[in-house]
Every structure is written in C-alpha cells, then in structure tokens.
PDB file of C-alpha atoms in Angstrom:
ATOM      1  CA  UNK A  16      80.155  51.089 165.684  1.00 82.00           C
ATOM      2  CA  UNK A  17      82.341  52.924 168.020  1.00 90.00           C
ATOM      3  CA  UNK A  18      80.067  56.059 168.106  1.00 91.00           C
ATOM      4  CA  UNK A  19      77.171  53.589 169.176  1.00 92.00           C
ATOM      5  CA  UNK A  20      79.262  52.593 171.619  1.00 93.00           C
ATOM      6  CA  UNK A  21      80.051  55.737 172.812  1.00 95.00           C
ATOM      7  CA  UNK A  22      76.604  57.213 172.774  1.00 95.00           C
ATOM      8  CA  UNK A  23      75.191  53.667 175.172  1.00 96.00           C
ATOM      9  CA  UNK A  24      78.364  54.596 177.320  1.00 96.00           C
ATOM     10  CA  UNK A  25      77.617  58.114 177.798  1.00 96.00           C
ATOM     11  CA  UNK A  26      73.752  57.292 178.814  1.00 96.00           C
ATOM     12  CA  UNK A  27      75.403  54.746 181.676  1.00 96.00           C
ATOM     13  CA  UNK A  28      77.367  58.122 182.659  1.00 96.00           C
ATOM     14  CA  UNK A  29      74.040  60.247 182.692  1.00 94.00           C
ATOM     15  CA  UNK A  30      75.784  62.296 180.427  1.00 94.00           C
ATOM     16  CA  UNK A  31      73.104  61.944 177.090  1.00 93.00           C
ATOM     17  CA  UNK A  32      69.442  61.370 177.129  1.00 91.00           C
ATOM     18  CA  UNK A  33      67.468  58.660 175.001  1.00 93.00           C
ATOM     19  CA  UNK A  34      66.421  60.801 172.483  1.00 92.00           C
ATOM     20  CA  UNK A  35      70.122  61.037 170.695  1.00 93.00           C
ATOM     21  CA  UNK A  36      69.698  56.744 169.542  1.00 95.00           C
ATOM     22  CA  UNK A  37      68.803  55.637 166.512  1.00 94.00           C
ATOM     23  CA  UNK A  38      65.503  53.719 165.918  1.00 93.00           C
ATOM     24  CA  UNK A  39      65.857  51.763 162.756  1.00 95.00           C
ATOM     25  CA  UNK A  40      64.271  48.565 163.296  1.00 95.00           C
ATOM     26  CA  UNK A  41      67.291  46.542 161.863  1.00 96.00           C
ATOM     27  CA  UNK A  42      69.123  48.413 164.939  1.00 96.00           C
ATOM     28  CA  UNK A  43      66.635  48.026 167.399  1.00 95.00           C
ATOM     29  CA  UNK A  44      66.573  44.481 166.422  1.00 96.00           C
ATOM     30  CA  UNK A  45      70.641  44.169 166.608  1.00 96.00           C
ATOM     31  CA  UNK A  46      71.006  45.135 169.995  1.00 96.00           C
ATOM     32  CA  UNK A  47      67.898  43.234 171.581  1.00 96.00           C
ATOM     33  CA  UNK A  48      69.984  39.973 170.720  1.00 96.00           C
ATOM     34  CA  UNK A  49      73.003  41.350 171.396  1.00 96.00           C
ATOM     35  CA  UNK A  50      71.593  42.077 175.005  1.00 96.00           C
ATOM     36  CA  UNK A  51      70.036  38.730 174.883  1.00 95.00           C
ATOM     37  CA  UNK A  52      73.575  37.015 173.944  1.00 95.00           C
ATOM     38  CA  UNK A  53      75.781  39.077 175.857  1.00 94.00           C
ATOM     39  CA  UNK A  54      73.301  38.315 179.197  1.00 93.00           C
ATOM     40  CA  UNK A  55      73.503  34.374 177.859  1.00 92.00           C
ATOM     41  CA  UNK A  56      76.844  34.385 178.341  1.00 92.00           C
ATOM     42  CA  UNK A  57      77.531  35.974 181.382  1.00 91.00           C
ATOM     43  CA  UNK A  58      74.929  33.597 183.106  1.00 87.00           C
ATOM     44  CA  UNK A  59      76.005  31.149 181.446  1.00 82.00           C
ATOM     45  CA  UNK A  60      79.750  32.109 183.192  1.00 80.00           C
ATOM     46  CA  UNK A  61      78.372  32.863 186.603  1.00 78.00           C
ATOM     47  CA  UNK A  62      76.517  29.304 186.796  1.00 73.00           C
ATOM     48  CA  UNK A  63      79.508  27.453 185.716  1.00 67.00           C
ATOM     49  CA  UNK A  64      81.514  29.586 187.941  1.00 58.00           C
ATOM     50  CA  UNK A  65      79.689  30.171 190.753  1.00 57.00           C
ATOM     51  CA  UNK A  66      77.115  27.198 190.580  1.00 54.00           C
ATOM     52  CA  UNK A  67      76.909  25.330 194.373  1.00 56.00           C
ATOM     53  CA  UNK A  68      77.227  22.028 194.184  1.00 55.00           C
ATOM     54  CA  UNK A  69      74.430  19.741 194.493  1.00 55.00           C
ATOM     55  CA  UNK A  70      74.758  17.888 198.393  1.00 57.00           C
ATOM     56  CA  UNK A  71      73.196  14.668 196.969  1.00 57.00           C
ATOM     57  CA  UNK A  72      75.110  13.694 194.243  1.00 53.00           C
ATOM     58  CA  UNK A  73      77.873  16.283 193.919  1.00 53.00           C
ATOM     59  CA  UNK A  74      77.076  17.583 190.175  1.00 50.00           C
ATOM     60  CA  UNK A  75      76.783  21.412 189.542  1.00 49.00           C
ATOM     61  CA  UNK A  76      73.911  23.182 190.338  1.00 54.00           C
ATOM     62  CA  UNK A  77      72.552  25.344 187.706  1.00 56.00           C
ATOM     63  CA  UNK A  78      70.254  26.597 185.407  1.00 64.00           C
ATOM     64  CA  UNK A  79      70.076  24.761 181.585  1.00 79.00           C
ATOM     65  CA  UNK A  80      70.915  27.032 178.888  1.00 80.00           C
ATOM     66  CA  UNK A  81      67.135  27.231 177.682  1.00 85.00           C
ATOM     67  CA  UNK A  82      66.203  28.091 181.383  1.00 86.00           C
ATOM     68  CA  UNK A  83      68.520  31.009 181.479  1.00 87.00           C
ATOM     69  CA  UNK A  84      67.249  32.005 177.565  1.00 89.00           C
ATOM     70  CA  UNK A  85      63.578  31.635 178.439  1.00 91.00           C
ATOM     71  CA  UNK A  86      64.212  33.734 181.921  1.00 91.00           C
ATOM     72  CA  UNK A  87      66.250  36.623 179.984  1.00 93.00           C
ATOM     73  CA  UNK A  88      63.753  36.688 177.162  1.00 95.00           C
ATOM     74  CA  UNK A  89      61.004  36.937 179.291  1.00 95.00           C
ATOM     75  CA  UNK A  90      62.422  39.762 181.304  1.00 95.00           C
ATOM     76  CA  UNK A  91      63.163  41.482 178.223  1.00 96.00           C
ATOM     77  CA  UNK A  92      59.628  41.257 176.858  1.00 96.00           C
ATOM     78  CA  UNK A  93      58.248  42.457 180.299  1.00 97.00           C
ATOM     79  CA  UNK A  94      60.574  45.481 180.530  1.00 97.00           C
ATOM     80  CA  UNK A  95      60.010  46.549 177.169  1.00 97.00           C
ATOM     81  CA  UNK A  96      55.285  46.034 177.243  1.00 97.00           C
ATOM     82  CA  UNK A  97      55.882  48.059 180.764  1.00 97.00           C
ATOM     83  CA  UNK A  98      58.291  50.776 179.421  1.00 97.00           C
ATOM     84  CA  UNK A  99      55.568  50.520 176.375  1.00 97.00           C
ATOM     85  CA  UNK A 100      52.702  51.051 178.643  1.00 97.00           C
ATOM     86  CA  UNK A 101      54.508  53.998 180.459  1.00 97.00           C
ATOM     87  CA  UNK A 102      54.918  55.903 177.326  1.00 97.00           C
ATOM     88  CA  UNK A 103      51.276  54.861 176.191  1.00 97.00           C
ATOM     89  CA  UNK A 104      49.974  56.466 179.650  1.00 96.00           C
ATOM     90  CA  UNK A 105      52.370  59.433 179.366  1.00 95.00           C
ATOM     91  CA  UNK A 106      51.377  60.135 175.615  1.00 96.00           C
ATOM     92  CA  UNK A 107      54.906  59.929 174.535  1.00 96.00           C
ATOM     93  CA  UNK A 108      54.820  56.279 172.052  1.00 95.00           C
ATOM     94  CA  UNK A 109      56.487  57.552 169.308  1.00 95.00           C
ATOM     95  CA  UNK A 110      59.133  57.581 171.913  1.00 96.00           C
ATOM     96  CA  UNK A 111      59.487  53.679 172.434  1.00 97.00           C
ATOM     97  CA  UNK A 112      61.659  52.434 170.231  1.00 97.00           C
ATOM     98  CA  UNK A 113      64.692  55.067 171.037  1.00 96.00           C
ATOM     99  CA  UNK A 114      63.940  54.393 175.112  1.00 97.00           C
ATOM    100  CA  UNK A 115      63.988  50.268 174.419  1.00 97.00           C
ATOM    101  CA  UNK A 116      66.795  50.725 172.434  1.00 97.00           C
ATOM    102  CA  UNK A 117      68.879  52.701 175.079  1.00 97.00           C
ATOM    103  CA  UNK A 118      67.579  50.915 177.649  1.00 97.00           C
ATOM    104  CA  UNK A 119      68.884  47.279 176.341  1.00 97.00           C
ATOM    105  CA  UNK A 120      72.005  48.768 174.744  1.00 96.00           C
ATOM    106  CA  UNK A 121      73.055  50.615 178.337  1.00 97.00           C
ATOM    107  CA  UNK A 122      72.028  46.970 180.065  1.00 97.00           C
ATOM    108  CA  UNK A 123      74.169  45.277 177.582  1.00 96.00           C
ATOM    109  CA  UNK A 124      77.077  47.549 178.413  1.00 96.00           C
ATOM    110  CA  UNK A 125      76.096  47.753 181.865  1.00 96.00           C
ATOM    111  CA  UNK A 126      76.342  43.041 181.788  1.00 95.00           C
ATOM    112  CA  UNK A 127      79.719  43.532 179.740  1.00 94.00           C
ATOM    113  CA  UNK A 128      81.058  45.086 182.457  1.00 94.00           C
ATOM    114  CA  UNK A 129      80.269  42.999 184.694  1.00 93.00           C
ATOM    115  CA  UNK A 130      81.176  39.482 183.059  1.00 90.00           C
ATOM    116  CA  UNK A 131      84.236  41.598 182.256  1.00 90.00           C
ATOM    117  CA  UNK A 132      84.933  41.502 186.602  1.00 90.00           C
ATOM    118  CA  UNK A 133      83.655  37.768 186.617  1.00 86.00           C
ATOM    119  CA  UNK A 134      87.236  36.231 186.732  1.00 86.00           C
ATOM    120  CA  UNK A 135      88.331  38.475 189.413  1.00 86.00           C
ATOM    121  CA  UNK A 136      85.054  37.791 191.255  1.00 82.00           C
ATOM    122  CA  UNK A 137      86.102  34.104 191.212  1.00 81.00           C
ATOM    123  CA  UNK A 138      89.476  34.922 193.573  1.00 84.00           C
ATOM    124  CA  UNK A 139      87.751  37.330 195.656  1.00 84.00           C
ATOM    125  CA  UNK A 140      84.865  35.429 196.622  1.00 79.00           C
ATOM    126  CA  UNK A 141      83.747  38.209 199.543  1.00 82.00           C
ATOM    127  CA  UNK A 142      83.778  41.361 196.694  1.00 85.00           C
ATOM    128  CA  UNK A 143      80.756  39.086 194.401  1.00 84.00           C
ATOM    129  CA  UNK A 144      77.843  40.246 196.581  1.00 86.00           C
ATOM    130  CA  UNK A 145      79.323  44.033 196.544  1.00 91.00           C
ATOM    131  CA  UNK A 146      80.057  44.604 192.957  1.00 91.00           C
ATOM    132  CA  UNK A 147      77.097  42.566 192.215  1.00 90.00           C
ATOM    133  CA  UNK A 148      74.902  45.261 194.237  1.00 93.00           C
ATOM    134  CA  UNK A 149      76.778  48.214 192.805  1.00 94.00           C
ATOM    135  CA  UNK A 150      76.139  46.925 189.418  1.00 94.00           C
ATOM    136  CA  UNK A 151      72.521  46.534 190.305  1.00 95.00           C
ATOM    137  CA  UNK A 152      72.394  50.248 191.286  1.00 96.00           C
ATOM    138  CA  UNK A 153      74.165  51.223 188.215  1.00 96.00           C
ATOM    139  CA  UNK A 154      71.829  49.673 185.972  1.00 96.00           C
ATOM    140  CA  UNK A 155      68.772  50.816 188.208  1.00 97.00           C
ATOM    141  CA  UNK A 156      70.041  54.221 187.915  1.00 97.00           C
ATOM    142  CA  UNK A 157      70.360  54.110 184.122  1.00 97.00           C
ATOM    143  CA  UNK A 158      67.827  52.643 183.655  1.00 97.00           C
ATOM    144  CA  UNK A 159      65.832  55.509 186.244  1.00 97.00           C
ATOM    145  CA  UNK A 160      67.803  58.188 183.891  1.00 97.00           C
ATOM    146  CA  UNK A 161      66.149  57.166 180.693  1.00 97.00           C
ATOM    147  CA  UNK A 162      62.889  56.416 181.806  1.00 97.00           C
ATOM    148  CA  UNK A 163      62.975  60.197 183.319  1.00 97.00           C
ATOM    149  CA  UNK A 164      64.155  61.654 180.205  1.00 96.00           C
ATOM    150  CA  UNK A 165      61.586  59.746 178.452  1.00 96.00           C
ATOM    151  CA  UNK A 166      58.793  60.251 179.732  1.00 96.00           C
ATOM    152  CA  UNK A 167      59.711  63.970 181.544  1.00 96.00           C
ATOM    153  CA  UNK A 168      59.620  63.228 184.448  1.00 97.00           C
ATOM    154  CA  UNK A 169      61.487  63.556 187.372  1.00 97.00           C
ATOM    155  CA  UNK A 170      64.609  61.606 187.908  1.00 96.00           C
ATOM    156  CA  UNK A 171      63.162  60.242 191.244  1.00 96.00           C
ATOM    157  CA  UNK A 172      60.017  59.314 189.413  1.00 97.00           C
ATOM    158  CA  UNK A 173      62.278  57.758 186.708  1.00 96.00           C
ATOM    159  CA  UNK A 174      63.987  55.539 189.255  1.00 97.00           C
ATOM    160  CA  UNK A 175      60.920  54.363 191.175  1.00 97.00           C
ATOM    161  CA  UNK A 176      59.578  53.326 187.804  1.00 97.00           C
ATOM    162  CA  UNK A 177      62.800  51.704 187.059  1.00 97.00           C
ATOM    163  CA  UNK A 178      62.469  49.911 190.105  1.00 97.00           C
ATOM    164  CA  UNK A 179      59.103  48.474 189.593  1.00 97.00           C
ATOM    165  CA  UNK A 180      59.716  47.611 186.065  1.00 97.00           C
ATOM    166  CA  UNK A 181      62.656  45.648 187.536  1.00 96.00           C
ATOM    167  CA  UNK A 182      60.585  43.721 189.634  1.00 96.00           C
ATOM    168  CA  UNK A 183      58.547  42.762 187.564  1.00 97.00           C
ATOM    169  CA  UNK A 184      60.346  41.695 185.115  1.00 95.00           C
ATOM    170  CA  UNK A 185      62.856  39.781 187.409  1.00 94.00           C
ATOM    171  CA  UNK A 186      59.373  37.952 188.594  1.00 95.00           C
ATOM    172  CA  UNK A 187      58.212  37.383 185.174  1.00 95.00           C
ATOM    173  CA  UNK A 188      61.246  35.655 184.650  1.00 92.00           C
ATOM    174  CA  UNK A 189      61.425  33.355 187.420  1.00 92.00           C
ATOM    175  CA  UNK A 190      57.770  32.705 187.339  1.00 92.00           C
ATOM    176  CA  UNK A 191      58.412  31.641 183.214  1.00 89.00           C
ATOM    177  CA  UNK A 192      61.569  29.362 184.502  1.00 86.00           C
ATOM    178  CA  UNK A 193      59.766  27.570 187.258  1.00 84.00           C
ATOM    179  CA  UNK A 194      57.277  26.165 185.146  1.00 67.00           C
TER     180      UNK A 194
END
C-alpha cells in the first residue's frame, strides 16, 4: 500500500505522470470510494465544524449526509464522463482508467490533507479561507498536471481543462443537491 501511496504523493508533487498507476478495475474501484469516503468525512467535519447557525431557531446549518453523498458522487461522475470525453476527443481512451485513477487518488490525498488542517482551522478562524484557496490551487494544479500528461498537451492547456472540468462538476453537484 505504501508504494501506492507514494506514487499518488509524487503526482501531487508533479514529480510522476499518470501513466506509472495501475488500472485493475478492483483498484480503480478501491480508490473511487475511498475518495468518495475520505471527501464524506471531511464534509461531514467542516459542516459540523464550521456550520453557521440557523438565525431562526438556532440549530446547525448544514448539509444531510445524503446531500453531501449525492453532491460528491455527482461531481465524481461529471469529472470522470468529461476527463472521458477529453481522452475520447484526443484519441487517447485506453488512457482513462490510469488518468481517473490518479486523478481521484491525488484528490483523495490532496482532501486528507486538508481534513488533516481542519482542527487547526477551527482556532484560527482567519487562515480557513487561505488554506482553503491554496488547497484549491493544489488540487487544480494536479489535477492540470495529469490531464497534460494525459492527453499531451501542454501544462497550461492541462490546467484550463482542469479548470473547466472543475466547474462543472462543482455545478453538477450543486445543481443534483438543490433538487
């Protein structure tokens, strides 16, 4: 496990490409819900410990656990048709499932992280917004990496796809929780 580990932290450092992960669907499979779990927890942290509370009544603000599921699933599903997509357009599928796979694996290390900083956060109120925007551009970045070494491209091309893949999926999700 700890050369898995190892290979999802060197991606996050730039340092190793996609192309180095294994793509056994039992794998691939493994650390989809351990992204989905890991990202369920830490929401499930940050709206217990950073929920506002509700003026009218007092109680906790917050999204239900199935909210939060339904949100993260969603995004997932989005970020991994449009990464799908990408490599359909680019001619490169037989690339998807070791670009998925590094791409949740680095997010999952990427949330760790930062639910790792989440009871520090919670005495230094004023630091949440900034680590939560350096974390974003972390995981952008990553994110920008692999696409780039997926689909050969460059890195700046990489990151703009990133970025709209983000989007989307972040709208996805809220669009799939609102209802």
């Amino acid at each position: 496990m700890k050369p898995i580990i190892l290979l999802f932290w060197q991606i996050c450092r730039l340092k190793q490409g996609p192309e180095y992960v294994p793509t056994q669907t039992w794998f691939v499979s493994l650390v989809i819900v351990a992204n989905l779990l890991c990202s369920l927890l830490v929401s499930g942290v940050i709206n217990v410990t950073f929920a506002e509370p509700d003026p009218a009544n007092g109680a906790q603000q917050g999204l239900s656990l199935l909210s939060t599921a339904t949100g993260i699933v969603v995004g997932q599903t989005t970020t991994a048709a449009l990464t799908w997509l990408a490599l359909q357009l680019r001619e490169f599928a037989d690339r998807f499932f070791a670009t998925i796979t590094a791409l949740f694996g680095c997010d999952l290390l990427i949330t760790a992280c930062f639910g790792g900083q989440l009871p520090l956060l919670s005495l230094i109120p004023a630091a949440r917004s900034l680590v939560f925007l350096l974390m974003l551009i972390w995981s952008i970045s990553v994110m920008g990496f692999i696409l780039h070494r997926a689909l050969q491209v460059q890195l700046s091309i990489g990151i703009l796809v990133a970025i709209g893949i983000s989007i989307m999926g972040v709208a996805m999700s809220e669009v799939a929780v609102a209802t």
